Coordinates of C-alpha atoms and ligand atoms in Angstrom, one line a residue:
M2 CA 100.7 30.5 300.9
T3 CA 99.9 29.5 297.3
K4 CA 102.1 29.4 294.4
A5 CA 100.5 29.2 291.2
R6 CA 103.2 29.6 287.6
I7 CA 100.8 31.9 286.0
I8 CA 98.7 34.3 288.2
I9 CA 96.6 36.8 286.4
I10 CA 94.9 40.2 287.9
G11 CA 91.5 40.6 286.6
T12 CA 88.3 38.7 285.2
G13 CA 87.2 41.7 282.7
F14 CA 87.5 41.2 278.6
A15 CA 91.9 42.0 279.5
G16 CA 92.5 38.9 281.9
I17 CA 89.7 36.8 279.6
A18 CA 91.1 36.9 276.6
A19 CA 94.7 35.5 279.1
A20 CA 93.1 33.1 280.5
V21 CA 91.2 31.2 277.5
R22 CA 93.7 31.3 275.6
L23 CA 96.9 30.1 278.2
K24 CA 94.0 26.6 278.7
Q25 CA 94.3 26.8 275.4
E26 CA 97.8 26.9 275.0
G27 CA 96.9 23.5 277.7
E28 CA 98.8 26.1 280.4
Q29 CA 96.6 24.4 284.1
D30 CA 99.1 26.3 286.9
L31 CA 97.5 28.8 287.0
I32 CA 95.1 31.6 289.2
I33 CA 93.1 34.2 288.2
L34 CA 92.9 37.0 290.8
E35 CA 89.2 39.3 291.1
R36 CA 89.1 42.3 293.3
K37 CA 85.1 42.1 293.9
G38 CA 83.1 38.8 293.5
D39 CA 82.1 38.5 289.5
V40 CA 83.9 38.2 286.5
G41 CA 83.3 41.1 283.9
G42 CA 85.8 44.6 285.5
V43 CA 84.0 47.8 284.5
W44 CA 81.0 46.5 282.2
R45 CA 80.6 44.8 285.8
D46 CA 80.7 47.7 287.8
N47 CA 79.4 49.9 284.8
H48 CA 75.3 49.4 285.2
Y49 CA 73.8 53.3 285.3
P50 CA 71.0 53.7 283.4
G51 CA 71.9 53.5 279.5
C52 CA 75.9 51.7 280.0
A53 CA 76.0 50.2 276.7
C54 CA 79.1 50.2 274.5
D55 CA 80.3 52.4 271.8
V56 CA 81.7 50.8 269.4
E57 CA 79.7 47.6 267.4
S58 CA 79.2 44.2 269.8
H59 CA 81.0 42.1 266.2
L60 CA 83.5 44.2 267.2
Y61 CA 83.7 44.1 270.6
S62 CA 84.0 40.9 271.4
F63 CA 86.4 38.2 271.9
S64 CA 87.1 36.9 268.4
F65 CA 87.7 33.3 269.6
A66 CA 83.8 33.4 271.3
P67 CA 82.0 34.9 268.1
N68 CA 78.5 35.8 269.5
P69 CA 75.3 35.3 267.0
Q70 CA 73.3 36.5 269.9
W71 CA 74.3 40.4 269.8
S72 CA 71.0 42.0 270.5
R73 CA 72.1 45.1 269.3
V74 CA 74.5 47.1 266.3
F75 CA 76.0 48.4 270.1
S76 CA 74.8 45.9 273.2
P77 CA 73.6 47.5 276.5
Q78 CA 76.0 46.7 279.1
P79 CA 74.3 44.4 280.8
E80 CA 73.8 42.0 277.5
I81 CA 78.5 42.7 277.2
H82 CA 78.5 41.4 281.3
S83 CA 76.3 38.1 280.4
Y84 CA 79.1 37.8 278.0
L85 CA 81.0 37.7 280.1
Q86 CA 80.1 35.5 282.5
D87 CA 79.2 32.8 279.7
C88 CA 82.5 32.7 278.4
S89 CA 83.8 32.5 282.1
E90 CA 81.9 29.8 282.5
K91 CA 82.7 28.0 279.1
F92 CA 86.5 28.4 278.8
G93 CA 86.1 26.4 282.7
L94 CA 87.5 29.3 283.8
K95 CA 86.3 29.4 287.5
Q96 CA 88.6 27.2 288.8
H97 CA 90.9 29.5 288.4
I98 CA 89.6 32.5 289.9
R99 CA 89.5 33.4 293.8
F100 CA 87.1 35.8 293.4
H101 CA 87.7 38.5 296.5
H102 CA 90.7 38.7 296.7
E103 CA 92.4 42.3 296.1
V104 CA 96.0 42.9 295.1
K105 CA 97.5 45.5 297.8
R106 CA 101.7 45.2 296.8
M107 CA 103.7 43.0 294.8
D108 CA 107.4 42.7 294.6
W109 CA 109.8 40.9 292.3
Q110 CA 112.4 37.7 294.4
E111 CA 115.1 38.1 292.4
D112 CA 116.7 35.6 294.6
L113 CA 113.5 33.2 293.5
G114 CA 112.7 34.9 290.0
E115 CA 108.7 34.3 291.2
W116 CA 106.9 37.2 292.0
R117 CA 105.4 37.9 295.3
I118 CA 102.1 38.9 296.0
E119 CA 100.0 40.3 298.8
T120 CA 96.2 40.3 298.6
N121 CA 94.4 41.2 301.2
Q122 CA 93.7 37.2 301.9
S123 CA 96.6 35.9 301.4
I124 CA 99.7 35.6 299.2
F125 CA 100.7 34.2 296.2
F126 CA 103.4 33.3 294.9
A127 CA 104.0 33.1 291.0
Q128 CA 107.0 33.2 288.7
I129 CA 104.2 35.5 285.7
V130 CA 102.1 37.6 286.7
I131 CA 99.9 38.8 283.9
G132 CA 98.4 42.2 284.2
A133 CA 94.8 42.6 283.8
F134 CA 93.6 45.4 285.9
G135 CA 92.4 47.7 283.5
A136 CA 92.8 51.3 282.1
L137 CA 89.3 52.4 283.2
S138 CA 88.6 50.5 286.1
N139 CA 89.8 53.4 289.2
P140 CA 87.2 56.2 289.1
S141 CA 88.1 59.6 289.5
I142 CA 86.4 61.4 291.2
P143 CA 88.1 65.8 292.0
K144 CA 88.3 66.9 295.8
L145 CA 85.8 69.7 295.7
E146 CA 85.8 72.4 298.6
G147 CA 82.8 70.7 301.2
M148 CA 82.3 68.4 299.2
E149 CA 82.2 66.3 302.6
S150 CA 79.7 68.0 304.2
F151 CA 76.9 66.9 301.7
R152 CA 73.9 65.8 303.0
G153 CA 72.3 64.4 299.7
E154 CA 72.9 61.3 297.9
I155 CA 76.0 62.0 295.9
F156 CA 78.5 59.2 293.5
H157 CA 80.1 57.9 290.5
S158 CA 79.0 56.5 287.5
A159 CA 80.7 53.1 288.4
E160 CA 79.0 52.9 291.5
W161 CA 75.6 54.5 290.8
P162 CA 73.6 53.0 294.1
K163 CA 71.2 50.0 292.4
D164 CA 68.0 51.9 294.1
F165 CA 69.0 55.5 293.4
Q166 CA 65.5 57.3 292.1
A167 CA 66.3 60.4 289.8
Q168 CA 61.8 60.9 289.9
G169 CA 61.6 64.2 291.5
K170 CA 64.8 66.4 292.0
R171 CA 66.6 68.1 291.6
I172 CA 70.6 67.5 290.5
A173 CA 73.6 68.0 289.6
V174 CA 75.0 66.1 286.4
I175 CA 79.4 66.8 287.0
G176 CA 81.2 65.9 283.7
T177 CA 79.6 65.3 280.1
G178 CA 82.6 62.4 279.0
A179 CA 81.8 59.2 277.2
S180 CA 79.8 57.8 280.1
A181 CA 77.8 61.5 280.8
I182 CA 75.9 61.6 277.7
Q183 CA 74.9 57.9 277.8
F184 CA 73.3 58.7 281.4
I185 CA 72.2 61.9 280.7
P186 CA 69.3 61.7 278.5
E187 CA 67.7 58.4 281.1
I188 CA 67.7 60.1 284.2
Q189 CA 66.7 64.1 282.2
P190 CA 63.0 62.3 281.6
E191 CA 62.3 62.1 285.7
A192 CA 64.8 65.0 287.8
D193 CA 62.3 67.9 288.7
A194 CA 65.4 69.4 287.5
L195 CA 68.8 69.3 286.0
H196 CA 71.9 70.9 285.8
V197 CA 74.9 69.9 283.9
F198 CA 78.5 70.9 284.6
Q199 CA 80.3 71.2 281.5
R200 CA 84.2 72.0 281.7
T201 CA 85.2 71.1 277.8
P202 CA 81.8 70.8 274.9
P203 CA 82.6 67.1 273.9
W204 CA 81.9 66.5 270.1
V205 CA 78.7 64.1 270.1
V206 CA 77.7 62.0 266.3
P207 CA 75.1 60.2 265.3
R208 CA 74.8 57.1 267.2
L209 CA 73.4 54.1 263.7
D210 CA 72.2 51.4 266.9
G211 CA 69.1 49.0 266.2
P212 CA 68.4 45.7 267.1
I213 CA 69.5 43.0 264.3
P214 CA 66.6 41.6 262.9
E215 CA 66.1 38.1 264.0
E216 CA 66.9 36.2 260.6
K217 CA 70.7 38.1 260.1
K218 CA 71.0 36.1 264.2
E219 CA 69.5 33.1 262.1
S220 CA 72.1 33.4 259.7
F221 CA 74.4 33.8 262.0
N222 CA 73.5 31.0 264.3
R223 CA 74.3 28.9 260.8
S224 CA 77.9 30.0 259.7
Q225 CA 80.7 31.4 261.3
L226 CA 81.8 32.3 258.1
L227 CA 78.9 35.4 258.1
Q228 CA 79.7 36.8 260.9
K229 CA 83.3 36.1 260.4
M230 CA 82.5 38.7 258.0
E231 CA 80.1 40.4 259.5
R232 CA 83.3 40.8 262.3
L233 CA 85.9 42.3 259.5
K234 CA 83.7 45.3 257.8
I235 CA 82.8 46.8 261.6
Y236 CA 87.7 46.5 261.4
V237 CA 87.8 47.5 258.2
Q238 CA 84.8 50.8 258.3
R239 CA 87.1 51.8 261.6
E240 CA 90.4 51.1 260.2
V241 CA 90.0 53.5 257.6
R242 CA 89.1 56.3 260.5
V243 CA 92.9 56.2 261.1
I244 CA 93.6 58.2 258.2
A245 CA 91.6 61.0 259.8
F246 CA 93.2 60.4 262.6
R247 CA 96.3 60.1 261.2
N248 CA 95.8 63.7 259.0
P249 CA 93.7 66.1 261.2
K250 CA 92.2 68.4 258.6
W251 CA 90.8 64.9 256.9
M252 CA 88.3 64.8 260.4
K253 CA 87.0 67.6 259.2
T254 CA 83.6 66.5 257.7
M255 CA 83.2 64.6 260.8
E256 CA 82.6 68.1 261.9
S257 CA 80.2 69.3 259.4
I258 CA 77.8 66.0 259.8
A259 CA 78.5 66.2 264.3
R260 CA 77.9 70.0 263.6
H261 CA 74.5 69.3 261.5
H262 CA 73.2 67.3 264.0
L263 CA 74.0 69.2 267.0
H264 CA 71.9 72.2 265.2
K265 CA 68.7 70.1 264.0
A266 CA 68.4 69.3 268.5
V267 CA 69.7 71.8 269.6
K268 CA 67.6 75.2 268.3
D269 CA 68.4 77.9 271.5
P270 CA 71.8 79.7 269.6
D271 CA 72.7 80.7 273.2
L272 CA 73.1 76.9 274.8
R273 CA 73.9 76.0 270.7
E274 CA 77.5 77.9 271.1
Q275 CA 78.2 76.3 275.2
L276 CA 78.1 73.3 272.8
T277 CA 80.0 73.4 270.7
P278 CA 83.8 72.6 270.5
D279 CA 86.4 74.5 269.3
Y280 CA 89.3 71.9 269.6
R281 CA 89.4 69.3 266.6
I282 CA 86.6 66.3 266.4
G283 CA 88.6 62.9 267.6
C284 CA 91.0 65.2 270.5
K285 CA 88.9 63.4 272.4
R286 CA 86.6 60.3 271.9
I287 CA 84.5 61.4 269.8
L288 CA 81.1 60.3 271.2
L289 CA 77.4 59.0 269.8
S290 CA 74.1 60.0 271.1
N291 CA 70.7 60.0 270.0
S292 CA 69.1 61.3 272.3
Y293 CA 71.9 64.1 274.4
Y294 CA 71.3 66.8 272.3
P295 CA 67.4 66.6 272.8
A296 CA 67.6 66.2 276.4
L297 CA 69.5 68.4 276.8
A298 CA 67.0 70.6 275.1
Q299 CA 64.2 70.3 277.4
A300 CA 63.2 73.4 280.6
N301 CA 64.1 70.6 283.2
V302 CA 67.9 70.6 281.9
E303 CA 70.9 73.6 282.8
V304 CA 73.9 74.1 281.2
N305 CA 76.6 75.4 283.7
T306 CA 79.7 76.0 281.9
S307 CA 80.9 78.7 284.5
G308 CA 82.9 75.8 286.3
I309 CA 82.0 75.0 290.6
A310 CA 83.1 77.1 292.7
K311 CA 82.0 74.8 296.3
V312 CA 79.8 72.3 297.1
T313 CA 77.2 72.8 300.7
E314 CA 75.2 70.5 303.2
D315 CA 72.5 71.5 299.9
A316 CA 74.0 72.6 297.0
V317 CA 76.7 73.3 294.8
I318 CA 77.7 77.2 294.5
D319 CA 79.2 78.0 291.0
S320 CA 82.0 79.9 290.0
S321 CA 79.9 82.8 289.4
G322 CA 78.8 82.7 293.3
R323 CA 75.4 81.6 292.3
T324 CA 74.0 78.4 294.7
I325 CA 72.0 75.6 293.1
A326 CA 70.3 74.0 295.6
V327 CA 71.0 70.4 294.0
D328 CA 69.7 66.6 296.0
S329 CA 71.9 64.3 294.5
I330 CA 75.6 65.0 292.3
I331 CA 76.4 62.3 289.8
F332 CA 80.3 62.3 289.3
G333 CA 80.5 61.5 285.7
T334 CA 84.1 62.5 285.5
G335 CA 86.6 59.6 284.1
F336 CA 88.7 57.5 285.6
Q337 CA 92.4 57.4 286.4
V338 CA 93.6 56.5 284.0
T339 CA 97.0 57.5 283.3
E340 CA 98.5 57.6 287.3
L341 CA 97.7 53.3 286.5
P342 CA 96.6 53.3 290.3
F343 CA 98.6 49.4 290.2
S344 CA 102.0 51.5 290.0
K345 CA 101.7 52.5 292.8
Y346 CA 102.2 48.2 294.2
I347 CA 104.8 47.0 291.3
Y348 CA 108.0 47.5 292.5
G349 CA 110.6 45.4 290.4
R350 CA 114.2 44.3 290.8
E351 CA 116.0 47.8 292.1
G352 CA 113.2 48.0 294.6
R353 CA 111.2 50.9 292.9
T354 CA 107.6 51.3 292.2
L355 CA 106.2 50.9 288.8
K356 CA 105.2 54.6 289.1
E357 CA 108.5 55.9 290.3
E358 CA 110.2 53.5 287.7
W359 CA 107.3 55.7 284.9
Q360 CA 108.4 59.3 286.6
G361 CA 104.5 61.1 285.5
S362 CA 104.7 58.9 282.0
P363 CA 103.4 55.8 281.5
K364 CA 105.8 52.9 279.4
A365 CA 106.6 49.2 278.0
Y366 CA 107.9 47.9 275.5
M367 CA 104.7 46.5 273.3
G368 CA 102.4 48.4 275.9
T369 CA 103.6 45.0 277.6
T370 CA 106.8 44.8 279.6
V371 CA 108.6 46.5 281.5
S372 CA 112.4 46.7 281.9
G373 CA 113.0 45.6 285.7
F374 CA 110.3 44.4 285.1
P375 CA 110.6 40.8 284.8
N376 CA 108.0 38.5 284.1
L377 CA 105.2 41.4 284.2
F378 CA 102.5 41.3 281.5
L379 CA 100.8 44.7 281.5
L380 CA 97.3 43.8 279.0
Q381 CA 96.1 47.2 278.3
G382 CA 99.7 48.9 278.9
P383 CA 100.2 52.4 278.4
N384 CA 100.0 52.1 273.8
T385 CA 97.5 49.3 273.8
G386 CA 94.6 52.1 273.9
L387 CA 92.9 53.5 270.8
G388 CA 90.5 56.1 269.6
H389 CA 89.2 54.6 266.4
S390 CA 87.4 50.9 267.6
S391 CA 88.1 48.1 270.0
V392 CA 90.0 47.6 272.5
I393 CA 89.7 43.6 272.4
V394 CA 91.1 43.6 269.9
M395 CA 94.4 45.1 270.4
I396 CA 93.7 42.2 273.6
E397 CA 94.3 39.6 272.2
A398 CA 97.3 40.3 269.6
Q399 CA 99.1 41.2 273.3
V400 CA 98.0 38.4 274.1
E401 CA 99.7 36.6 271.3
H402 CA 102.1 38.0 272.4
I403 CA 102.6 36.7 276.0
L404 CA 102.3 33.6 274.4
K405 CA 105.1 34.1 271.9
T406 CA 107.2 35.4 274.7
L407 CA 106.3 32.6 277.6
K408 CA 106.9 29.6 274.1
H409 CA 110.6 31.6 274.1
M410 CA 110.6 31.2 277.6
K411 CA 109.5 27.8 277.6
K412 CA 112.1 26.3 274.6
Q413 CA 114.9 28.2 275.6
K414 CA 114.4 27.6 279.4
L415 CA 114.6 30.8 280.7
K416 CA 113.7 31.5 284.2
T417 CA 113.1 35.3 283.8
I418 CA 112.7 37.6 280.6
E419 CA 111.8 40.6 280.8
P420 CA 112.5 43.8 277.2
R421 CA 116.0 45.3 276.6
P422 CA 115.7 48.5 277.7
D423 CA 117.5 50.0 274.6
A424 CA 114.3 47.6 272.9
Q425 CA 112.1 49.5 275.0
E426 CA 113.1 52.8 274.3
R427 CA 113.7 52.4 270.8
F428 CA 109.7 50.8 270.3
I429 CA 108.8 54.0 272.5
K430 CA 110.7 57.3 269.9
E431 CA 108.7 54.9 267.7
T432 CA 105.6 55.3 269.0
N433 CA 106.2 58.9 269.7
Q434 CA 107.5 59.7 266.5
L435 CA 104.3 57.8 265.3
M436 CA 102.2 59.6 267.1
E437 CA 103.3 63.8 265.5
G438 CA 101.1 65.7 263.7
T439 CA 97.5 62.3 265.0
V440 CA 94.6 64.6 266.0
W441 CA 95.4 63.2 269.1
T442 CA 98.5 65.1 269.5
S443 CA 97.3 68.3 267.2
G444 CA 94.2 68.7 267.5
G445 CA 94.6 71.6 270.1
C446 CA 92.3 69.8 272.8
N447 CA 94.0 68.9 277.1
S448 CA 92.3 64.7 277.0
W449 CA 93.7 62.3 279.3
Y450 CA 94.8 60.9 276.8
L451 CA 97.6 62.9 277.3
D452 CA 99.2 62.2 280.4
E453 CA 101.5 64.6 283.1
T454 CA 104.9 65.3 280.9
G455 CA 101.9 66.1 278.2
R456 CA 102.7 62.3 276.2
N457 CA 100.2 60.6 274.9
S458 CA 101.4 57.6 277.1
T459 CA 97.5 56.0 276.3
L460 CA 96.3 55.4 273.0
W461 CA 97.9 52.8 269.5
P462 CA 98.8 55.4 267.5
S463 CA 98.1 54.0 264.1
Y464 CA 96.2 51.2 262.6
T465 CA 95.5 48.1 265.2
F466 CA 96.8 46.1 262.2
S467 CA 99.8 46.8 262.4
F468 CA 100.1 47.0 266.3
K469 CA 99.5 43.1 265.8
R470 CA 101.5 42.2 263.1
K471 CA 104.4 43.5 265.2
A472 CA 103.4 42.0 268.8
A473 CA 102.8 38.6 267.2
K474 CA 106.2 38.2 266.1
L475 CA 108.6 37.6 268.3
K476 CA 112.1 40.2 268.3
R477 CA 114.1 37.7 270.5
N478 CA 117.3 40.4 270.6
D479 CA 114.3 42.2 272.4
Y480 CA 113.9 39.9 275.1
A481 CA 116.7 39.7 277.8
G482 CA 116.6 36.2 279.7
S483 CA 118.3 34.4 282.5
K484 CA 117.9 30.7 282.7
G485 CA 117.1 28.8 285.8
I486 CA 115.0 26.8 287.8
N487 CA 111.5 27.8 287.8
V488 CA 111.1 26.6 284.1
K489 CA 108.7 23.5 283.4
Ligands
LIG2 P1 85.9 60.2 280.7 O1 85.5 60.9 279.0 O2 87.4 61.4 280.6 O3 84.5 62.5 281.0 C1 84.9 62.5 281.5 C2 84.3 64.6 282.6 O4 84.5 64.8 283.2 C3 84.3 64.9 281.6 O5 84.1 66.0 280.5 C4 86.1 65.6 282.2 O6 85.6 66.8 281.5 C5 85.0 65.7 282.9 N1 86.2 66.3 284.1 C6 86.8 65.4 285.1 N2 87.1 66.3 285.6 C7 86.7 67.2 285.7 C8 87.1 68.3 287.4 N3 87.7 67.9 288.2 N4 85.5 69.1 286.4 C9 84.7 69.4 285.6 N5 84.8 68.4 285.4 C10 86.0 67.4 284.8 O7 85.3 59.8 281.7 P2 83.7 58.3 281.7 O8 82.3 59.0 280.6 O9 83.8 58.1 282.0 O10 84.5 58.6 279.8 C11 86.0 56.7 280.4 C12 85.8 56.4 279.3 O11 85.3 54.9 279.7 C13 85.7 56.9 277.5 O12 86.7 57.6 277.4 C14 85.0 55.6 277.2 O13 86.8 54.6 276.8 C15 84.5 55.0 278.4 N6 83.6 54.5 278.1 C16 83.0 53.7 277.1 C17 82.1 53.4 276.9 C18 81.8 53.1 275.3 O14 80.7 53.2 275.3 N7 82.3 51.4 275.1 C19 80.9 54.0 278.3 C20 81.8 55.3 278.8 C21 82.5 55.1 279.2 P3 87.5 67.3 279.9 O15 86.6 66.9 278.8 O16 87.5 68.4 280.2 O17 88.5 67.0 281.1

């Protein structure tokens, strides 16, 4: 059994941000639990060919750890993973991390005022838990009839086998989301045949990528101010887009850009029709690629929109009854976003899990704290995702909120803290009101942003600066605390 004042779970962007800032504030009694053997979260796990960020690297990085060396506007996965490894090294996090510790269950111990955390290796106790589980960390794989009988390679894009060879193979790709549009152009030239099973066409716009010139890197090296200005420029450009996301008719200009992009690359009108979305752009995540449409236009690619009826030992049978012989099946089917797997094993004060508490619609005050789950802070919790900018901005805002709350606890000698139910309700109500009329709820699509009740519990529906402002200003009356022994 091990005790720590604070336990962070996860070493992706969120876990690292929390750990660094806590250390900078002088916190030493800190353990970080990581289920795998390295840091990096999704940027460690997703190493499929073509994996890269679709937010500019100078914004998709920590404000407290600028990297003048980003090689491209949108850096590739290995570089982002290295960046996170470097941050963990540079800020002295390694000594705090317990690798290969997967959390299996967490119980709030009311008598102790602590969380009991059961991992695959041992038990931990902590007064404060920061859950940085990641919103996109558990692959979602549809249960297709007969898939267990398939004798070829079958895997999800987040579990890409390092030795997978596409050369000469007949491959079925299921899904056409953010991941699939990155790996399809990489495997298409190698594959013998590529059958792309598309349920809903995504909107795809040009990717304005390119290497960052050496002189520019040098200037960032010399002047942090220049680099900060670069970050600010990208930040402002992305914030401005919120106006259109909140007023969907303004998205039409972007739709024209996407249509033109499609027309330029795909000459076959039937294929073009298959690839044209019937919902407003922005309703689902807008995808960036210059190579996706050209890849789909190649002779060895078929876009299949009839759906999959079943899988046999060597083929996929589509819903029209056609048997398509394949050697490999790759799922680009996304992640368990609104199900939030951790919610099933976190038991709060009443002995109920977060999942039971949420009833299909995750809710948290400031997307971070949940009434009835004292001293628990969720990073990238409900309504803190973004459809328009870098989630790192939101993570950092949440971390500052946590630091403020912890300071308040210390000052008031509080043993526990949690949001008052009415404050949490008010936050949800305001968030729902902000969401009304946005493209994410009125754009005519069925997206993974929506939970099983139809509520968008994934995204923050407005400007990130409005969230930052709310998060930075701790409304003490919104929190309820109890006094006790555990305060240092
Ligand atoms: P995704 O965007 O959720 O796409 C999943 C795809 O699989 C969609 O086309 C979906 O179709 C399809 N699908 C899901 N279940 C299916 C089923 N049962 N049968 C047939 N098709 C099915 O997933 P992702 O591509 O893995 O990306 C997830 C998120 O990761 C992104 O939205 C983004 O936030 C993040 N990501 C970011 C980057 C980056 O560059 N920063 C790169 C990759 C991923 P429907 O559209 O019909 O649901």
